[in-house]
Amino acid sequence: MAATSHKLTGKQIASRASFCFGNVGHSAFYGVMSTYFIIFVTGGMFNGLPKSVANRLIGLITGLIVGVRILELLIDPLLGNIVDNTKSRWGKFKPWIMAGNIVSIILLLILFTGIFGLAKVNWVLFAVLFVIIFITFDIFYSLSDVSYWGMVPAISEDSQERGIYTSLGAFAGTIGWNGLTIIVVPTVTYFTFLATGKHNEGPVGWFAFAAIVSAVALLSAIAVCLGTKEKHNIIRKSAQDKTTIGQVFSAIFHNDQILWPSLAYLLYSCAYVITNGVLFYLYKFVIGKPGQFWIVGVIATIIGFCTSPLFPILNKFIPRKWLFIGGQISMGLAYVIFIFFRSNVFMMDLGLVLFNINFAQLVTVLTLTDAIEYGQLHNGQRNEAVVLAVRPMIDKLTGAISNGLVGYIAIAAGMTGSATAADMTAHDIHTFDSMAFYIPLVFAMLSILVFAWKVTLSEKKHAVIVEELKDKLANGNAESTANATVEMPAEKTEDGAKTETIAAPVSGKVMAMKKVIDADGQPFPGTGFAIKPSEGKIYAPFDGQINFTFGTRHAFGITSDQGLGMVIHIGVGTVNMRGEGFNAHYTDGEEVKAGQLLFDFDRDQILNAGYQDVVVTFFTEPKRISAMKGLEPGKQVSHGDSVVDVEFK
């Protein structure tokens, strides 16, 4: 009775491995341009220039980077439309992955030469060219980034597989990002020594470091393009509708359970990225041991490998609110260690462990996902794409803030040019501590207050909300569609009503709705029918469009081409399983054909959890229905068999 598991083919393994390796280079390249380029700018790019001119150029470059990062929030939807409208023999994503990588690599390497030393000849011309080059660079990198993550639905068959691709990409991204921390100082120092005979981080070393990472990024892009294949049949038409920043802010301010988790995450993210961006300066200028900076990457990688798989286990016993708060407390303790105990190697390593033990990102994603049903219940709006765009938007915004503050901290604390730890004064270190640790510590503590007092959408409350929403949908009192559906010409009866034949969405025994007892001990509400399943597969009951899927994946809405809206609800009480054992084979908004496989569900898992596996199909606008003909409770049906003819207005 369990959902069928399929043995992976060689092509599937190659596709997953290629996509996974793709983000090793992709994330490493992003780390170079977002973190280490700033370090290069403040450290080696302007060696030989007067300090006043160098600081002016550092301020210009960091300010420009902040501006471009914020501008990126506005242009990402436009770039997404460019990708979506691309038609080539290689698909829509691969051309931009390759072109984006090649162009951005060339431009980044030019930037790591200091535009061939132009600043020392004509710093005004340097500034003008830098603006042009960096904006062009960022556009092409963004095209590559949008294409890499945008291709996930096009290379996967169902929600489970999409989750695997996304997890593999995130896992590889951790390796790529933290791997930089491990290799940056040894690489830069080694190549600087080869060129100059000096054991420091010079411009030649930084260029070699950028070149090596760029080569890995190019190889990763090639692997993705050669190892994956787009499945054009599952790329839904509605995916071309891109989310704008205006829609994101509208969603935030019309749903308090998007607003407050977003604010808490923004505070956490600001704290994390600011501190993470200046840890190199801590080791080089405050502790005076830049050669030990590699340990930051090792610890972050190990903790990252542990926290992601540990989260679902802990969340079975600990509500996610407390996991969020616990992570912030851990971060707060790390700041105390960074400020008062950094001279002790063991304590510093402990601080790095505590700093990286955090579940904020996972908790935020799950809370925002649950807020989709919360919004649908309270104001009739789902807007999944808008809600799920909130966290990436915050990540980009805090990345911009980090880039600006890192440059400012370096200038304010005198950590620029050829300065060393010996040049640091007590005032410099105090300035550094204030902006690198004290202010982020305040942000982390404020995030605790926001999440503890304002985020009320717990796992249990979400289950209650979903049940209330189900009842409203069944009684025709809630909006059931996320996208407008175009009604096709329909067969009409003499009184002008339309007729829709509903095929069995699952094989099994037909039941009357009143025979299904809901979780509250009452008959399942609404108008429709139920089937006691003999298999764990759900098929489309007619030609139509998927409107939405509950975040718990146990129910989804579908509207026929003739305009008849339905919800197919898998099991009773299964909202509490929070998606475990359910696997969708579509994306929301996809147009489907009668008999198309839509869902796998694990009947054994449902029954062993103490819930009913009955599949309930109810209509979302029961007042439009004038007659239901041919329904035979007790009849055995196979999926695709006619169950009932519905007349509706």
Short mmCIF file of C-alpha atoms in Angstrom, two decimals, residues 247-266 364-376 379 381-391 393-394 450-451 454-457:
data_model
loop_
_atom_site.label_atom_id
_atom_site.label_comp_id
_atom_site.label_asym_id
_atom_site.label_seq_id
_atom_site.Cartn_x
_atom_site.Cartn_y
_atom_site.Cartn_z
CA GLN A 247 4.01 42.33 -4.87
CA VAL A 248 6.40 41.07 -2.21
CA PHE A 249 5.97 44.16 -0.04
CA SER A 250 2.21 44.07 -0.56
CA ALA A 251 2.11 40.46 0.65
CA ILE A 252 4.25 41.33 3.68
CA PHE A 253 2.07 44.20 4.83
CA HIS A 254 -1.26 42.43 4.23
CA ASN A 255 -0.34 39.34 6.26
CA ASP A 256 1.06 39.84 9.77
CA GLN A 257 2.40 36.28 9.86
CA ILE A 258 4.56 37.13 6.88
CA LEU A 259 5.52 40.53 8.27
CA TRP A 260 6.79 39.46 11.70
CA PRO A 261 8.73 36.32 10.69
CA SER A 262 10.28 38.38 7.88
CA LEU A 263 11.34 41.11 10.31
CA ALA A 264 12.79 38.54 12.73
CA TYR A 265 14.70 36.90 9.88
CA LEU A 266 15.89 40.28 8.59
CA THR A 364 11.53 31.11 8.44
CA VAL A 365 10.92 29.13 5.24
CA LEU A 366 8.46 26.80 7.02
CA THR A 367 6.68 29.64 8.82
CA LEU A 368 6.29 31.68 5.63
CA THR A 369 5.01 28.57 3.82
CA ASP A 370 2.39 28.08 6.53
CA ALA A 371 1.48 31.78 6.23
CA ILE A 372 0.12 31.03 2.74
CA GLU A 373 -2.90 29.20 4.22
CA TYR A 374 -3.11 31.80 7.00
CA GLY A 375 -3.46 34.52 4.37
CA GLN A 376 -5.97 32.51 2.33
CA ASN A 379 -7.98 37.67 3.42
CA GLN A 381 -5.02 35.62 -0.86
CA ARG A 382 -2.57 32.75 -1.40
CA ASN A 383 0.20 34.14 -3.65
CA GLU A 384 2.65 31.27 -3.09
CA ALA A 385 5.32 32.65 -5.41
CA VAL A 386 5.16 36.06 -3.72
CA VAL A 387 5.43 34.63 -0.21
CA LEU A 388 8.30 32.31 -1.07
CA ALA A 389 10.18 35.22 -2.71
CA VAL A 390 10.35 37.04 0.65
CA ARG A 391 13.33 35.18 2.14
CA MET A 393 14.73 39.09 -1.17
CA ILE A 394 15.80 39.56 2.46
CA VAL A 450 9.98 39.75 17.52
CA PHE A 451 9.70 36.00 17.02
CA LYS A 454 4.72 38.52 17.36
CA VAL A 455 5.01 35.22 15.46
CA THR A 456 1.95 33.24 16.53
CA LEU A 457 1.73 30.80 13.62
#
